[in-house]
Amino acid sequence: MDISGGFMSSQSTHPQTMDGRDPSHLRGDAITGDRYYSKEFAEKEWEHLWTRIWHIAGRLADIPEPGDYVVHNFLKESVIAVRQDDGSVRAFYNSCRHRGMRLVHDDSSTEEFVCPYHGWRYAKDGLLVHAQDSDVDFPQGDPCGKLRLNELRCDTWGGFVWYTMDDNAPTLADYLDPMPEVAKNYPMDTAVRVAWYRVKINANWKFVTDNFSESYHTRTAHPQVPPWIDQDVDSARHEMWPKGHGRTVQPMHPSISDRPADGRNVMFEAVLRQWDIDPDSYDSYEEFAFQGWKDLKAAKQKLWREKGYVHYEHMNDEEITDSPHTVIFPNVTISFLPDNLVFFRSEPCPDDPEKCYFDLWCMAFPVEGQTEVESIMAGPKPLEEVAVCEHRDFDGGQGIPELAGQIVYQDMSLAEAMQAGMHSKGYTDAVLSGQETRVRFFHEVLNDYLEGRR
Ligand code: FES
């Protein structure tokens, strides 16, 4: 908020922004089917992408105390991120320096990492502090106090712990640029994770990034969305940035093209009432959608503190009513909404490029007095941290019956048939609309990595 007490005007476009609807920014690389199923392609991704980018190990909120750690298994690699005595976080390969044994398997807390094979013990900072017969039976010298777990570069942003396997990678700030600036008004660190899933699906990991790089599919796949978030083609702002990140900013008011047959929109009516606006005061559906949305902005600007929406304090007048759906290259999506933050991630399965893990973390910005929140992707949830991740197999939807009808369930339901289509001789490249420009952009940035141009 500015010092005059009024909200900052809508977020200005970042200087690096390219129009995400303009295909003249593209080379025109084909999005061929083999990149979704070829083992050779997946190996190239390991060699030139996954070992070079920054990964998220977990949330800072999950490791508040010294010794708390998270384990991030990625393909055949495993990394431990552990909170240090000084509050910092360090990341280590989850591999004993003695003979390579994996030290830990699940998130937990410890004073020392003890190897289950021969009992070597490592301090939180990775230093070997005990080894059996260390002083009498190591011809090369006692390794205790000298040897350390191999360490990775580690940093934090957005309430997440990030690491990279590449000693020569750019800094995290450089890698994410300009996302920290673009998303700076959201109190990401204080969001409460109210739903936490990892779902195995029968599709390549890139299906998820493709899917979140466009909203052209929404009207068909998610018919419940247009009455809530405007899906009309010219309503959204499509942005992409040189490092491969991008977002679609959509106003959260009804699409005019999807007017309900009876002229009533119960969902938006409820939102207006929540902010003391009478939805029956408008003369037409257009006025209800557009003027109602403007009135909503004004009401939120006036009443946010009184109603306990303290997370609006630094948000601008676009952020308090709209939805920047944001993809961080290559596999993380954060959907920012006024009162929620939804984290999505896809990671390849180690045994098959035609399978991936789909992570869903529904997070809410807490509002004073609220005990339950609408988690957007998983339905109503108590406003409290969930302690354990639900590991499920999608299994045609049977693995997550409680999410049936939700947006993510609809997306996952499409994934398997998309994967099957990639094997067809009838598919050679995508024929994209302008608003899907970011889909090809994603593949072109990926190609830049695979071919050593980045
Ligand atoms: Fe860890 Fe031997 S492999 S102590």
Coordinates of C-alpha atoms and ligand atoms in Angstrom, one line a residue:
M1 CA 0.0 0.0 0.0
D2 CA 1.2 3.5 -0.7
I3 CA 1.6 6.1 2.0
S4 CA -1.6 7.9 1.1
G5 CA -3.5 4.8 2.3
G6 CA -4.7 3.8 -1.2
F7 CA -3.7 0.6 -3.0
M8 CA -1.0 0.8 -5.6
S9 CA -2.4 0.9 -9.1
S10 CA -2.2 -2.3 -11.2
Q11 CA 1.1 -3.9 -11.5
S12 CA 3.1 -2.3 -14.2
T13 CA 4.6 -4.7 -16.8
H14 CA 8.2 -5.8 -16.0
P15 CA 10.7 -4.3 -18.5
Q16 CA 11.8 -7.8 -19.6
T17 CA 8.3 -8.9 -20.4
M18 CA 7.5 -10.4 -23.8
D19 CA 3.9 -10.7 -25.1
G20 CA 3.0 -14.3 -24.4
R21 CA 0.4 -14.2 -27.2
D22 CA 2.8 -13.1 -29.9
P23 CA 4.4 -16.0 -31.8
S24 CA 7.0 -13.7 -33.4
H25 CA 9.0 -14.4 -30.2
L26 CA 9.3 -18.0 -31.3
R27 CA 11.7 -19.9 -33.6
G28 CA 9.0 -22.4 -34.4
D29 CA 10.7 -25.6 -33.0
A30 CA 8.4 -28.5 -33.5
I31 CA 6.8 -30.1 -30.4
T32 CA 7.2 -33.6 -31.5
G33 CA 5.7 -36.7 -29.8
D34 CA 9.0 -38.5 -29.1
R35 CA 10.0 -35.9 -26.5
Y36 CA 7.1 -37.3 -24.4
Y37 CA 8.1 -40.9 -24.5
S38 CA 11.7 -41.4 -25.7
K39 CA 14.1 -42.8 -23.1
E40 CA 17.0 -41.1 -25.0
F41 CA 15.2 -37.7 -24.7
A42 CA 14.6 -38.3 -21.0
E43 CA 18.4 -39.1 -20.6
K44 CA 19.2 -35.8 -22.3
E45 CA 16.9 -34.0 -19.9
W46 CA 18.8 -35.5 -17.0
E47 CA 22.1 -34.6 -18.4
H48 CA 21.4 -31.1 -19.6
L49 CA 18.3 -29.9 -17.7
W50 CA 17.7 -31.5 -14.3
T51 CA 21.3 -31.5 -13.3
R52 CA 21.6 -27.8 -14.1
I53 CA 18.4 -26.1 -12.9
W54 CA 17.3 -25.1 -9.4
H55 CA 15.0 -27.6 -7.7
I56 CA 12.7 -27.1 -4.7
A57 CA 13.6 -29.4 -1.8
G58 CA 10.6 -28.3 0.3
R59 CA 9.2 -25.5 2.3
L60 CA 11.1 -23.5 5.0
A61 CA 8.0 -23.9 7.2
D62 CA 8.5 -27.6 7.2
I63 CA 12.0 -27.3 8.8
P64 CA 11.6 -24.6 11.4
E65 CA 14.1 -25.9 14.0
P66 CA 17.8 -26.8 13.8
G67 CA 18.1 -30.4 12.7
D68 CA 14.8 -30.5 10.9
Y69 CA 15.3 -31.8 7.4
V70 CA 13.4 -32.6 4.2
V71 CA 14.4 -35.3 1.7
H72 CA 14.0 -34.6 -2.0
N73 CA 14.2 -37.6 -4.2
F74 CA 14.5 -36.7 -7.9
L75 CA 14.9 -39.5 -10.5
K76 CA 17.8 -41.5 -9.0
E77 CA 19.2 -38.7 -7.0
S78 CA 18.4 -37.8 -3.4
V79 CA 19.1 -34.6 -1.5
I80 CA 18.8 -33.6 2.1
A81 CA 18.1 -30.0 3.1
V82 CA 18.7 -29.4 6.8
R83 CA 18.1 -26.4 9.0
Q84 CA 21.4 -25.3 10.7
D85 CA 21.9 -24.0 14.2
D86 CA 22.2 -20.4 12.8
G87 CA 18.9 -20.7 11.0
S88 CA 20.4 -21.1 7.6
V89 CA 19.7 -24.2 5.4
R90 CA 22.3 -26.4 3.8
A91 CA 21.8 -29.2 1.2
F92 CA 23.7 -32.4 1.0
Y93 CA 23.7 -35.4 -1.3
N94 CA 21.9 -38.2 0.6
S95 CA 24.9 -40.5 0.2
C96 CA 27.3 -41.7 2.9
R97 CA 30.9 -40.9 2.2
H98 CA 32.0 -44.3 3.4
R99 CA 30.4 -46.5 0.7
G100 CA 27.5 -44.5 -0.7
M101 CA 24.6 -45.8 1.4
R102 CA 21.5 -43.6 1.4
L103 CA 21.4 -42.1 4.9
V104 CA 17.7 -41.2 5.3
H105 CA 14.4 -41.8 3.5
D106 CA 11.8 -39.5 5.0
D107 CA 11.5 -35.9 6.3
S108 CA 12.3 -35.8 10.0
S109 CA 14.6 -34.1 12.5
T110 CA 17.9 -35.2 13.9
E111 CA 21.0 -34.1 15.8
E112 CA 23.2 -36.4 13.6
F113 CA 22.7 -38.4 10.5
V114 CA 23.6 -42.0 11.3
C115 CA 24.3 -44.3 8.4
P116 CA 22.4 -47.6 8.8
Y117 CA 25.2 -49.7 7.3
H118 CA 28.4 -49.2 9.3
G119 CA 27.2 -46.4 11.7
W120 CA 29.1 -43.4 10.4
R121 CA 27.7 -40.3 12.0
Y122 CA 27.4 -36.8 10.4
A123 CA 26.6 -33.5 12.1
K124 CA 23.9 -31.2 10.7
D125 CA 26.6 -29.3 8.8
G126 CA 27.6 -32.5 7.1
L127 CA 30.9 -33.1 9.0
L128 CA 31.7 -36.7 9.8
V129 CA 31.9 -36.9 13.6
H130 CA 32.1 -40.6 14.2
A131 CA 33.3 -43.7 12.3
Q132 CA 34.0 -47.1 13.8
D133 CA 37.7 -47.7 14.2
S134 CA 38.4 -44.3 12.7
D135 CA 41.6 -43.8 14.6
V136 CA 43.2 -47.3 14.2
D137 CA 42.1 -48.7 10.9
F138 CA 42.2 -46.0 8.2
P139 CA 45.6 -46.1 6.5
Q140 CA 44.8 -42.8 4.8
G141 CA 44.2 -41.1 8.2
D142 CA 41.3 -40.6 10.6
P143 CA 38.4 -39.2 8.4
C144 CA 36.5 -37.8 11.4
G145 CA 36.5 -34.0 11.6
K146 CA 37.8 -33.8 8.1
L147 CA 35.4 -35.6 5.7
R148 CA 32.0 -34.0 4.9
L149 CA 28.9 -35.1 3.1
N150 CA 29.1 -33.6 -0.4
E151 CA 27.2 -30.4 -0.4
L152 CA 25.0 -28.7 -3.0
R153 CA 24.4 -25.0 -3.5
C154 CA 21.3 -24.0 -1.6
D155 CA 19.2 -20.9 -1.3
T156 CA 15.7 -19.7 -0.4
W157 CA 12.9 -17.8 -2.1
G158 CA 9.1 -17.7 -1.7
G159 CA 9.2 -19.8 1.5
F160 CA 10.8 -22.6 -0.5
V161 CA 14.3 -24.2 -0.1
W162 CA 16.0 -24.5 -3.5
Y163 CA 19.1 -26.4 -4.5
T164 CA 21.1 -27.0 -7.7
M165 CA 23.4 -29.9 -8.6
D166 CA 25.3 -27.6 -10.8
D167 CA 28.3 -25.7 -9.2
N168 CA 28.3 -23.4 -12.2
A169 CA 24.6 -22.6 -12.3
P170 CA 23.6 -18.9 -12.0
T171 CA 22.5 -17.7 -8.6
L172 CA 18.9 -18.6 -7.6
A173 CA 18.0 -14.9 -8.0
D174 CA 19.4 -14.9 -11.5
Y175 CA 17.7 -18.2 -12.4
L176 CA 14.3 -17.0 -11.2
D177 CA 14.6 -13.5 -12.6
P178 CA 12.2 -11.6 -12.7
M179 CA 9.8 -13.8 -10.6
P180 CA 10.9 -12.5 -7.2
E181 CA 10.2 -8.9 -8.3
V182 CA 6.9 -9.8 -10.1
A183 CA 5.6 -11.8 -7.1
K184 CA 7.0 -9.6 -4.3
N185 CA 3.7 -8.4 -2.9
Y186 CA 2.5 -11.9 -2.0
P187 CA 3.3 -13.0 1.6
M188 CA 4.3 -16.5 0.3
D189 CA 6.2 -17.4 3.5
T190 CA 3.1 -17.3 5.6
A191 CA 0.8 -19.3 3.5
V192 CA -0.7 -22.3 5.2
R193 CA -0.6 -25.6 3.3
V194 CA -4.1 -27.0 3.7
A195 CA -3.9 -29.9 1.2
W196 CA -0.8 -31.8 0.1
Y197 CA -0.8 -34.5 -2.6
R198 CA 1.7 -36.3 -4.8
V199 CA -0.1 -38.2 -7.5
K200 CA 1.5 -40.6 -10.0
I201 CA 0.0 -40.1 -13.5
N202 CA 0.6 -41.9 -16.7
A203 CA 2.0 -39.0 -18.7
N204 CA 5.3 -37.3 -19.3
W205 CA 6.2 -34.5 -16.9
K206 CA 6.0 -31.9 -19.7
F207 CA 2.2 -32.4 -20.0
V208 CA 1.8 -30.5 -16.8
T209 CA 3.9 -27.5 -17.8
D210 CA 2.2 -27.5 -21.2
N211 CA -1.2 -27.5 -19.6
F212 CA -0.4 -24.7 -17.2
S213 CA 1.1 -22.5 -19.9
E214 CA -2.2 -21.9 -21.5
S215 CA -5.8 -21.5 -20.5
Y216 CA -7.3 -22.2 -23.9
H217 CA -8.4 -25.6 -22.6
T218 CA -10.3 -24.2 -19.6
R219 CA -13.6 -23.6 -21.3
T220 CA -13.7 -27.2 -22.5
A221 CA -12.0 -29.0 -19.6
H222 CA -13.1 -26.9 -16.7
P223 CA -16.6 -25.6 -17.4
Q224 CA -16.9 -24.5 -13.8
V225 CA -14.2 -21.8 -14.2
P226 CA -15.6 -19.2 -16.7
P227 CA -18.3 -18.0 -14.3
W228 CA -15.6 -17.4 -11.8
I229 CA -12.4 -16.3 -13.8
D230 CA -12.9 -14.6 -17.1
Q231 CA -11.8 -16.9 -19.9
D232 CA -12.6 -14.6 -22.8
V233 CA -9.7 -14.5 -25.2
D234 CA -9.0 -10.8 -24.9
S235 CA -9.5 -10.5 -21.2
A236 CA -6.2 -12.0 -20.1
R237 CA -2.6 -10.6 -20.2
H238 CA -0.1 -13.2 -21.4
E239 CA 3.5 -12.6 -20.3
M240 CA 6.7 -14.5 -20.7
W241 CA 10.3 -13.8 -19.8
P242 CA 13.7 -14.7 -21.3
K243 CA 14.6 -17.3 -18.7
G244 CA 11.6 -19.4 -19.6
H245 CA 9.1 -18.3 -17.0
G246 CA 5.7 -16.9 -17.9
R247 CA 2.2 -16.2 -16.6
T248 CA -1.4 -15.5 -17.6
V249 CA -3.1 -12.8 -15.6
Q250 CA -6.9 -13.2 -15.7
P251 CA -9.5 -11.0 -14.0
M252 CA -11.6 -12.9 -11.4
H253 CA -15.0 -11.9 -12.7
P254 CA -17.5 -13.8 -14.8
S255 CA -16.8 -14.3 -18.5
I256 CA -19.4 -12.6 -20.5
S257 CA -19.4 -15.4 -23.1
D258 CA -20.4 -18.0 -20.6
R259 CA -23.5 -16.3 -19.2
P260 CA -25.6 -18.8 -17.2
A261 CA -28.9 -19.5 -18.9
D262 CA -30.9 -18.1 -15.9
G263 CA -28.7 -15.0 -15.7
R264 CA -27.7 -15.8 -12.2
N265 CA -24.1 -16.4 -11.1
V266 CA -24.3 -17.6 -7.5
M267 CA -20.6 -17.8 -7.0
F268 CA -19.8 -14.2 -7.9
E269 CA -22.9 -13.0 -6.1
A270 CA -21.5 -14.6 -2.9
V271 CA -18.1 -12.9 -3.4
L272 CA -19.8 -9.5 -3.8
R273 CA -22.0 -10.1 -0.7
Q274 CA -18.9 -11.1 1.3
W275 CA -17.6 -7.6 0.7
D276 CA -20.9 -5.9 1.5
I277 CA -21.9 -5.3 -2.2
D278 CA -25.5 -6.0 -3.2
P279 CA -25.4 -8.2 -6.4
D280 CA -29.0 -7.2 -7.2
S281 CA -28.0 -3.6 -7.6
Y282 CA -26.8 -4.1 -11.2
D283 CA -29.1 -3.6 -14.2
S284 CA -27.5 -6.1 -16.5
Y285 CA -25.2 -9.2 -16.4
E286 CA -22.4 -7.1 -18.1
E287 CA -22.7 -4.5 -15.3
F288 CA -22.8 -7.2 -12.7
A289 CA -19.6 -8.7 -14.1
F290 CA -17.6 -5.5 -14.9
Q291 CA -18.9 -2.9 -12.5
G292 CA -19.3 -5.5 -9.8
W293 CA -15.6 -6.4 -10.2
K294 CA -14.6 -2.7 -9.9
D295 CA -16.8 -2.3 -6.9
L296 CA -15.2 -5.4 -5.4
K297 CA -11.7 -3.8 -5.8
A298 CA -13.0 -0.6 -4.1
A299 CA -14.6 -2.6 -1.2
K300 CA -11.5 -4.6 -0.7
Q301 CA -9.3 -1.5 -0.7
K302 CA -11.6 0.0 2.0
L303 CA -12.4 -3.0 4.2
W304 CA -9.4 -5.3 4.0
R305 CA -8.0 -4.5 7.4
E306 CA -11.4 -4.4 9.1
K307 CA -12.2 -7.8 7.7
G308 CA -8.9 -9.3 8.6
Y309 CA -7.4 -9.7 5.1
V310 CA -4.0 -8.6 6.3
H311 CA -2.3 -10.4 3.5
Y312 CA -3.6 -7.6 1.2
E313 CA -1.3 -5.1 2.9
H314 CA 1.3 -5.0 0.1
M315 CA -0.8 -6.3 -2.8
N316 CA -1.8 -4.0 -5.6
D317 CA -5.3 -3.5 -7.0
E318 CA -4.8 -6.1 -9.6
E319 CA -3.5 -8.7 -7.1
I320 CA -6.5 -8.3 -4.7
T321 CA -9.0 -9.3 -7.4
D322 CA -7.2 -11.2 -10.1
S323 CA -5.3 -14.4 -10.8
P324 CA -1.7 -14.5 -12.1
H325 CA -1.2 -18.1 -13.1
T326 CA 2.6 -18.4 -13.1
V327 CA 4.9 -21.0 -14.5
I328 CA 8.5 -21.1 -13.3
F329 CA 10.6 -23.0 -15.9
P330 CA 10.7 -25.9 -16.2
N331 CA 8.3 -27.7 -13.9
V332 CA 6.9 -25.5 -11.2
T333 CA 3.6 -23.6 -11.4
I334 CA 2.3 -21.2 -8.8
S335 CA -1.3 -20.0 -9.2
F336 CA -1.6 -16.8 -7.2
L337 CA -5.1 -15.8 -6.2
P338 CA -6.1 -13.0 -3.8
D339 CA -6.5 -15.4 -0.9
N340 CA -4.8 -18.6 -2.1
L341 CA -1.5 -19.8 -3.5
V342 CA -1.6 -23.1 -5.3
F343 CA 1.7 -24.8 -5.9
F344 CA 1.9 -27.4 -8.7
R345 CA 5.0 -29.4 -9.8
S346 CA 5.7 -32.3 -12.1
E347 CA 8.7 -34.5 -11.8
P348 CA 9.6 -37.5 -14.0
C349 CA 9.4 -41.0 -12.6
P350 CA 12.7 -42.8 -12.5
D351 CA 11.6 -45.9 -14.3
D352 CA 9.5 -44.5 -17.2
P353 CA 9.4 -41.2 -19.1
E354 CA 5.7 -41.8 -19.7
K355 CA 4.9 -41.4 -16.0
C356 CA 5.4 -38.5 -13.7
Y357 CA 4.6 -37.3 -10.2
F358 CA 2.1 -34.4 -10.0
D359 CA 2.5 -32.4 -6.8
L360 CA -0.4 -30.3 -5.5
W361 CA 0.0 -28.1 -2.5
C362 CA -3.0 -26.0 -1.8
M363 CA -2.0 -23.0 0.4
A364 CA -4.1 -20.3 1.9
F365 CA -3.4 -16.9 3.2
P366 CA -4.9 -17.0 6.7
V367 CA -7.7 -14.5 7.5
E368 CA -8.4 -13.7 11.1
G369 CA -11.4 -15.6 12.4
Q370 CA -11.5 -18.1 9.6
T371 CA -11.4 -21.7 10.5
E372 CA -12.1 -23.2 7.1
V373 CA -10.9 -22.2 3.6
E374 CA -11.8 -23.0 0.0
S375 CA -8.6 -24.6 -1.1
I376 CA -9.5 -24.0 -4.8
M377 CA -8.2 -27.3 -6.1
A378 CA -9.2 -29.7 -3.2
G379 CA -12.4 -28.3 -1.9
P380 CA -13.1 -26.8 1.6
K381 CA -10.4 -27.5 4.2
P382 CA -9.7 -26.6 7.8
L383 CA -7.4 -23.7 8.0
E384 CA -4.5 -25.6 9.4
E385 CA -1.2 -27.2 8.2
V386 CA -1.5 -30.7 7.0
A387 CA 1.4 -32.7 8.3
V388 CA 1.7 -35.5 5.8
C389 CA 1.7 -35.7 2.0
E390 CA -0.9 -38.0 0.5
H391 CA 0.9 -40.3 -2.0
R392 CA -1.5 -41.6 -4.6
D393 CA -1.7 -43.3 -7.9
F394 CA -4.2 -41.5 -10.2
D395 CA -5.4 -44.9 -11.6
G396 CA -8.0 -43.4 -13.9
G397 CA -9.2 -41.2 -11.1
Q398 CA -9.9 -44.0 -8.6
G399 CA -6.8 -43.1 -6.6
I400 CA -8.1 -39.6 -5.7
P401 CA -11.9 -40.0 -5.5
E402 CA -12.1 -37.1 -3.1
L403 CA -10.8 -34.7 -5.8
A404 CA -13.3 -35.8 -8.5
G405 CA -14.7 -32.8 -10.2
Q406 CA -11.9 -30.5 -9.1
I407 CA -9.8 -28.7 -11.7
V408 CA -6.7 -30.8 -11.1
Y409 CA -8.6 -34.0 -11.4
Q410 CA -10.0 -32.8 -14.7
D411 CA -6.4 -32.0 -15.9
M412 CA -5.1 -35.4 -14.7
S413 CA -7.9 -37.1 -16.5
L414 CA -6.8 -35.6 -19.8
A415 CA -3.1 -36.4 -19.3
E416 CA -3.2 -40.1 -20.2
A417 CA -5.0 -39.6 -23.5
M418 CA -2.6 -36.8 -24.4
Q419 CA 0.3 -39.2 -23.7
A420 CA -1.3 -41.8 -25.9
G421 CA -1.7 -39.2 -28.7
M422 CA 2.0 -38.5 -28.7
H423 CA 2.7 -42.0 -30.1
S424 CA 0.4 -41.4 -33.2
K425 CA 1.8 -41.0 -36.7
G426 CA -1.0 -38.6 -37.1
Y427 CA 0.6 -36.2 -34.6
T428 CA 3.7 -34.3 -35.9
D429 CA 3.6 -30.9 -34.2
A430 CA 1.1 -28.8 -32.3
V431 CA -1.1 -26.2 -34.2
L432 CA -1.3 -23.5 -31.6
S433 CA -3.5 -20.5 -31.0
G434 CA -1.9 -17.2 -30.2
Q435 CA -2.8 -17.6 -26.5
E436 CA -0.8 -20.9 -26.5
T437 CA 2.4 -19.2 -27.6
R438 CA 4.0 -20.0 -24.2
V439 CA 3.6 -23.7 -24.8
R440 CA 6.0 -23.6 -27.7
F441 CA 8.2 -21.1 -25.8
F442 CA 8.6 -23.6 -23.0
H443 CA 9.8 -26.3 -25.4
E444 CA 12.2 -23.9 -27.1
V445 CA 13.8 -22.9 -23.8
L446 CA 14.0 -26.6 -23.0
N447 CA 15.7 -27.2 -26.4
D448 CA 18.1 -24.4 -25.6
Y449 CA 19.2 -26.3 -22.4
L450 CA 19.4 -29.7 -24.2
E451 CA 21.5 -28.3 -27.0
G452 CA 23.8 -26.3 -24.8
R453 CA 22.6 -22.8 -25.7
R454 CA 21.9 -22.0 -22.1
Ligands
FES1 FE1 27.7 -45.6 5.5 FE2 29.3 -47.6 5.6 S1 28.1 -47.0 3.9 S2 28.8 -46.2 7.1

